[in-house]
mmCIF file of N, CA and C in Angstrom:
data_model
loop_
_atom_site.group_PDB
_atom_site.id
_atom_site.type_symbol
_atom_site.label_atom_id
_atom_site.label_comp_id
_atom_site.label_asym_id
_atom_site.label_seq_id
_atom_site.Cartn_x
_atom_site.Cartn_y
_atom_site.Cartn_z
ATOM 1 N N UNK A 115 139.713 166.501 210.857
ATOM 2 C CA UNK A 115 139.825 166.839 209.452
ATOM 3 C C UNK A 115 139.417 168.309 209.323
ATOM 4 N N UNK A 116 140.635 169.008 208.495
ATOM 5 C CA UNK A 116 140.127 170.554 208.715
ATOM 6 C C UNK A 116 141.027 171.546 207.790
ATOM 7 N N UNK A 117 140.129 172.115 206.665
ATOM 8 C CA UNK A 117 138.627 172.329 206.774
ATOM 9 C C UNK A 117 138.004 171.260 206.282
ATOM 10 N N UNK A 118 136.604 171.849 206.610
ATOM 11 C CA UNK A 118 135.555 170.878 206.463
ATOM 12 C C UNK A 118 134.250 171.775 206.275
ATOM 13 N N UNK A 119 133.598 171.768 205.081
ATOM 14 C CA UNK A 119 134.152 171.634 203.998
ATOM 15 C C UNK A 119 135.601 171.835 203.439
ATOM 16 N N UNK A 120 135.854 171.264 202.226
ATOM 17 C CA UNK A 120 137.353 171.282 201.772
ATOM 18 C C UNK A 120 137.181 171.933 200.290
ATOM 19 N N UNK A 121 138.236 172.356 199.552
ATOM 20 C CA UNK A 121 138.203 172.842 198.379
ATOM 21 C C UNK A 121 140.121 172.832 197.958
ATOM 22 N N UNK A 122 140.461 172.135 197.413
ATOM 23 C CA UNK A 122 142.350 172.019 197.128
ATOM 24 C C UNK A 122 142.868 171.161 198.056
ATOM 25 N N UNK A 123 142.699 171.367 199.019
ATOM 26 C CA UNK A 123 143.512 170.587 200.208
ATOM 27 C C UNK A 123 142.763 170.391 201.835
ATOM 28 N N UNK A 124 142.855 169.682 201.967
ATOM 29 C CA UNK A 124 142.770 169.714 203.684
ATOM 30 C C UNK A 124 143.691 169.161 204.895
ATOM 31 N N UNK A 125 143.500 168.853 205.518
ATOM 32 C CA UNK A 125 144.911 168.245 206.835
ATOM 33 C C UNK A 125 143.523 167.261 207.953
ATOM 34 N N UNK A 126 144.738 166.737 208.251
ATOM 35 C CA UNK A 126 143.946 165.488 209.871
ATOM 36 C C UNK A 126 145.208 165.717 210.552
ATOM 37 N N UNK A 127 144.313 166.197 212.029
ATOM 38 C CA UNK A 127 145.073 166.420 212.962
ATOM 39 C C UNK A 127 145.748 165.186 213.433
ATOM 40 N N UNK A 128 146.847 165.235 213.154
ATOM 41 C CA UNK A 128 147.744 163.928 213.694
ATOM 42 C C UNK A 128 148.853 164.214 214.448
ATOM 43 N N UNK A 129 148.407 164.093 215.629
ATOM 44 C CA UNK A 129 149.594 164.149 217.330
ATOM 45 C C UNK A 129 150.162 162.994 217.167
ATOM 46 N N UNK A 130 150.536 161.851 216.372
ATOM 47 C CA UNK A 130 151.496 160.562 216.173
ATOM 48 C C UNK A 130 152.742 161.235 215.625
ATOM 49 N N UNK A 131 153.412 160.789 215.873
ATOM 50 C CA UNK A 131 154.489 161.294 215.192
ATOM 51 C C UNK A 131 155.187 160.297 214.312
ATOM 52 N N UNK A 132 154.333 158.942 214.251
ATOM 53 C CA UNK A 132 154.273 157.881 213.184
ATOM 54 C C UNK A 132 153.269 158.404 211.966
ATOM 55 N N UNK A 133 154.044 157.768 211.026
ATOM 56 C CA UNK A 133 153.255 157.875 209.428
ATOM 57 C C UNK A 133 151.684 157.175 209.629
ATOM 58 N N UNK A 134 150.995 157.638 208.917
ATOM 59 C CA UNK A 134 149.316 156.863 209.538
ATOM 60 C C UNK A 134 149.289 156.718 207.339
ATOM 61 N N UNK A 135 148.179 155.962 207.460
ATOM 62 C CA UNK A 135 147.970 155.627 206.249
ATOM 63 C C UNK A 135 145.801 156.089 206.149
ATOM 64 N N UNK A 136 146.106 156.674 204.959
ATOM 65 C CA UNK A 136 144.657 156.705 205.051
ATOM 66 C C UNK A 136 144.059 156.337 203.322
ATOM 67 N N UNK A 137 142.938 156.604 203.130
ATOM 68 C CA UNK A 137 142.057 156.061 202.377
ATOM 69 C C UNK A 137 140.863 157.570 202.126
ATOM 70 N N UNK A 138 140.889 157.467 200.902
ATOM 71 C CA UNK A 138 139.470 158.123 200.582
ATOM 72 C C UNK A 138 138.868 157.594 199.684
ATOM 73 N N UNK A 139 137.418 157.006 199.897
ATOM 74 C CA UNK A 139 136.646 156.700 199.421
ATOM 75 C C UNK A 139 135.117 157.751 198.945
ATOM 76 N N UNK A 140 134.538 157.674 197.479
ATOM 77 C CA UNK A 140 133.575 158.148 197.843
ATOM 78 C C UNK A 140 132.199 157.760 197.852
ATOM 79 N N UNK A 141 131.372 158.013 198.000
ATOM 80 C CA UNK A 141 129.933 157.740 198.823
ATOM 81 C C UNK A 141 129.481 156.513 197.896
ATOM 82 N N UNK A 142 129.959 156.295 196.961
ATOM 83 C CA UNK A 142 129.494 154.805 195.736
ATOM 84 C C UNK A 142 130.581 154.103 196.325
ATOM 85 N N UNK A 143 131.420 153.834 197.092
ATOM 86 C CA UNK A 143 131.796 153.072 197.773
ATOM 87 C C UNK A 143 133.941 152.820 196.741
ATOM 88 N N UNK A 144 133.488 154.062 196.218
ATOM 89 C CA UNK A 144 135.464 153.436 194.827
ATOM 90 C C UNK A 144 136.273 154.194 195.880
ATOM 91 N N UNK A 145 137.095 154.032 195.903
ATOM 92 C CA UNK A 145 138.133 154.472 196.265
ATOM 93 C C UNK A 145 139.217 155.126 195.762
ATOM 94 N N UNK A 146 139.344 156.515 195.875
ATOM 95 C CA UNK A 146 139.791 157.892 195.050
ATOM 96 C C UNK A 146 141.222 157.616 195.319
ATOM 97 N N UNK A 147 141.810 157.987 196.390
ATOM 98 C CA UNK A 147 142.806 157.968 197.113
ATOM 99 C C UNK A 147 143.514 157.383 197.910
ATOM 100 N N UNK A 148 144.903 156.950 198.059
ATOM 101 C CA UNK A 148 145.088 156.223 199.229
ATOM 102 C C UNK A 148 146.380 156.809 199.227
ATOM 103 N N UNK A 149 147.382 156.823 200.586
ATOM 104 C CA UNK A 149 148.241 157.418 200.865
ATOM 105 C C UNK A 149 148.736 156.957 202.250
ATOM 106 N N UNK A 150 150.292 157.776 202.189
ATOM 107 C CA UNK A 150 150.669 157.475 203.659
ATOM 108 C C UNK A 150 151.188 159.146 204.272
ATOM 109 N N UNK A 151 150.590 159.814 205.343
ATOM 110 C CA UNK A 151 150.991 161.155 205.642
ATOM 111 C C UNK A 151 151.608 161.155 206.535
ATOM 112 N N UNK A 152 152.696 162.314 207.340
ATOM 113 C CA UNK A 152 153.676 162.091 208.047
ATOM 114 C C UNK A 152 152.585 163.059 209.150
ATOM 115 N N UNK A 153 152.803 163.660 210.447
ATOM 116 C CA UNK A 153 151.941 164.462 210.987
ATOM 117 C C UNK A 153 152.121 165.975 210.635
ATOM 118 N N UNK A 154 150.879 166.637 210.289
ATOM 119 C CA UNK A 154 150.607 167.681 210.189
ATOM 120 C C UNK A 154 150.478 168.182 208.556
ATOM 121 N N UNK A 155 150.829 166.835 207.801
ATOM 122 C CA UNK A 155 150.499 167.435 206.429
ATOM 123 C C UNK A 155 149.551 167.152 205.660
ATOM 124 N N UNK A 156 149.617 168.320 204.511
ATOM 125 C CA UNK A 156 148.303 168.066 203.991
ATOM 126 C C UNK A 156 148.002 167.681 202.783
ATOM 127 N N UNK A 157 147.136 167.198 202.361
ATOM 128 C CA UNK A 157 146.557 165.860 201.150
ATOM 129 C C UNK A 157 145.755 167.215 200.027
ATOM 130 N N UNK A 158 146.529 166.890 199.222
ATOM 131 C CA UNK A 158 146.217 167.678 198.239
ATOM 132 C C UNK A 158 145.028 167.030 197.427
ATOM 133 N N UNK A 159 143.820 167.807 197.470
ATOM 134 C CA UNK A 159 142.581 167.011 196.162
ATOM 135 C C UNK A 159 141.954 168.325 195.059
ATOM 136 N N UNK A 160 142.846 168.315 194.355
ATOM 137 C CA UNK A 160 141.888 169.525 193.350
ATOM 138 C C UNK A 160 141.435 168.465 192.023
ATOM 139 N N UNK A 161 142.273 167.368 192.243
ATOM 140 C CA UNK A 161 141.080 166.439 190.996
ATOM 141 C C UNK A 161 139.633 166.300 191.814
ATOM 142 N N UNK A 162 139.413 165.679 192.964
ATOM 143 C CA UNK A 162 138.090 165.494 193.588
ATOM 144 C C UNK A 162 137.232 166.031 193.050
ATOM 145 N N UNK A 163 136.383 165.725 192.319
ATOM 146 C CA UNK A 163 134.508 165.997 191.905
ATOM 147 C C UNK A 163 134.259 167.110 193.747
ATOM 148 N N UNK A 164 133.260 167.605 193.530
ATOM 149 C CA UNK A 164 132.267 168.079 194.501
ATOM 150 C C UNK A 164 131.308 166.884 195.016
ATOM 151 N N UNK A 165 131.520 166.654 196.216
ATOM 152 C CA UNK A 165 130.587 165.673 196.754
ATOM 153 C C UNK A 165 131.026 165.180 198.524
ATOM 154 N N UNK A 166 130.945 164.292 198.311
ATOM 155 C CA UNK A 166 130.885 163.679 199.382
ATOM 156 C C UNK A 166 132.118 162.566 199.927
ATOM 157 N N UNK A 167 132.620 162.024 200.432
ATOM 158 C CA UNK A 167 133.556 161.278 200.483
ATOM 159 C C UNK A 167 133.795 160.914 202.289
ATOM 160 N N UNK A 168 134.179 159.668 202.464
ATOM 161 C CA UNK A 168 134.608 159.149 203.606
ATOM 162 C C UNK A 168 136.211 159.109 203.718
ATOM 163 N N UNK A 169 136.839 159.669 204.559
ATOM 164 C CA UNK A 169 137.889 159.285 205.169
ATOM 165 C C UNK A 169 138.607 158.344 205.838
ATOM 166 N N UNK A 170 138.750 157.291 205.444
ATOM 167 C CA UNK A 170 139.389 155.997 206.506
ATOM 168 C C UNK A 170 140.927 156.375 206.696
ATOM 169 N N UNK A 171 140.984 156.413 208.085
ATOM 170 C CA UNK A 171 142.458 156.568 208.617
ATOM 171 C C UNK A 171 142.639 155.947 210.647
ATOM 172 N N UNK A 172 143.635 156.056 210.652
ATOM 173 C CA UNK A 172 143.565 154.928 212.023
ATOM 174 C C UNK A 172 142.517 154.463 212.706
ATOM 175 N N UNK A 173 141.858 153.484 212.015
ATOM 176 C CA UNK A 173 140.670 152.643 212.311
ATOM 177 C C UNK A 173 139.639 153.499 212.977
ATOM 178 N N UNK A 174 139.559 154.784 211.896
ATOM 179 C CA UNK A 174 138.415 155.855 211.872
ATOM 180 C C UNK A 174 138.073 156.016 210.619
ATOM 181 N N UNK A 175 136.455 156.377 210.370
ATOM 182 C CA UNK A 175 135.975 157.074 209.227
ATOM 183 C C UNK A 175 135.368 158.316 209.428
ATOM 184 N N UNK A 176 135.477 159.110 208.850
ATOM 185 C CA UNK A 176 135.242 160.230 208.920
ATOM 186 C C UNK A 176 134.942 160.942 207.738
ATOM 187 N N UNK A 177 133.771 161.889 207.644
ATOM 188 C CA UNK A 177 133.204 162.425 206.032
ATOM 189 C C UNK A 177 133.752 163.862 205.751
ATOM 190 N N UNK A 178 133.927 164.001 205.111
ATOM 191 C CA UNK A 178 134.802 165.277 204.099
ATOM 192 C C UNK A 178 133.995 165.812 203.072
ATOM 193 N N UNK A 179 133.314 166.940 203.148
ATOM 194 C CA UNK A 179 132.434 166.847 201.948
ATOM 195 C C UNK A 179 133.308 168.150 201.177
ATOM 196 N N UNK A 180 133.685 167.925 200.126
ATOM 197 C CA UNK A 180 134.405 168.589 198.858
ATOM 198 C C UNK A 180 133.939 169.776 198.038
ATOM 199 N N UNK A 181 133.903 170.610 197.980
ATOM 200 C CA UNK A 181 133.261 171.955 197.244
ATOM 201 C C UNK A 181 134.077 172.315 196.079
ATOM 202 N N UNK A 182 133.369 172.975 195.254
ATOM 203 C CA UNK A 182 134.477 173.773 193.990
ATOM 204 C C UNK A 182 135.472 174.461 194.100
ATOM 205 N N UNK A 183 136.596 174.364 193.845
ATOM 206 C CA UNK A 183 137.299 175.495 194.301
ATOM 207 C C UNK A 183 137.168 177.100 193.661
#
């Protein structure tokens, strides 16, 4: 996941060249986002609050923490 911190957008490095499906959740456990990305593109968040958030994507989690833009 990169960057990291994020502010508008970020990307997950994805060498699949299958669609992956991911999930963002944040740290109270709701779930902001959900989506399906093709490889190499990137997930647009300028609604996202500043905070904290988990990434679920191919049976990985991974944290993203969000800044102002």
């Amino acid at each position: 996941i990169y960057p990291n911190p994020a502010s508008g957008e970020f990307r997950i490095a994805n060498q699949n060249e299958q669609t992956i499906d991911i999930s963002i959740i944040h740290v109270n456990g709701s779930e902001v986002l959900s989506r399906s990305i093709q490889k190499d593109e990137s997930i647009s968040i300028p609604d996202l609050k500043p905070g904290l958030y988990i990434i679920k994507y191919l049976d990985k989690a991974k944290k993203l923490l969000v800044l102002q833009p």
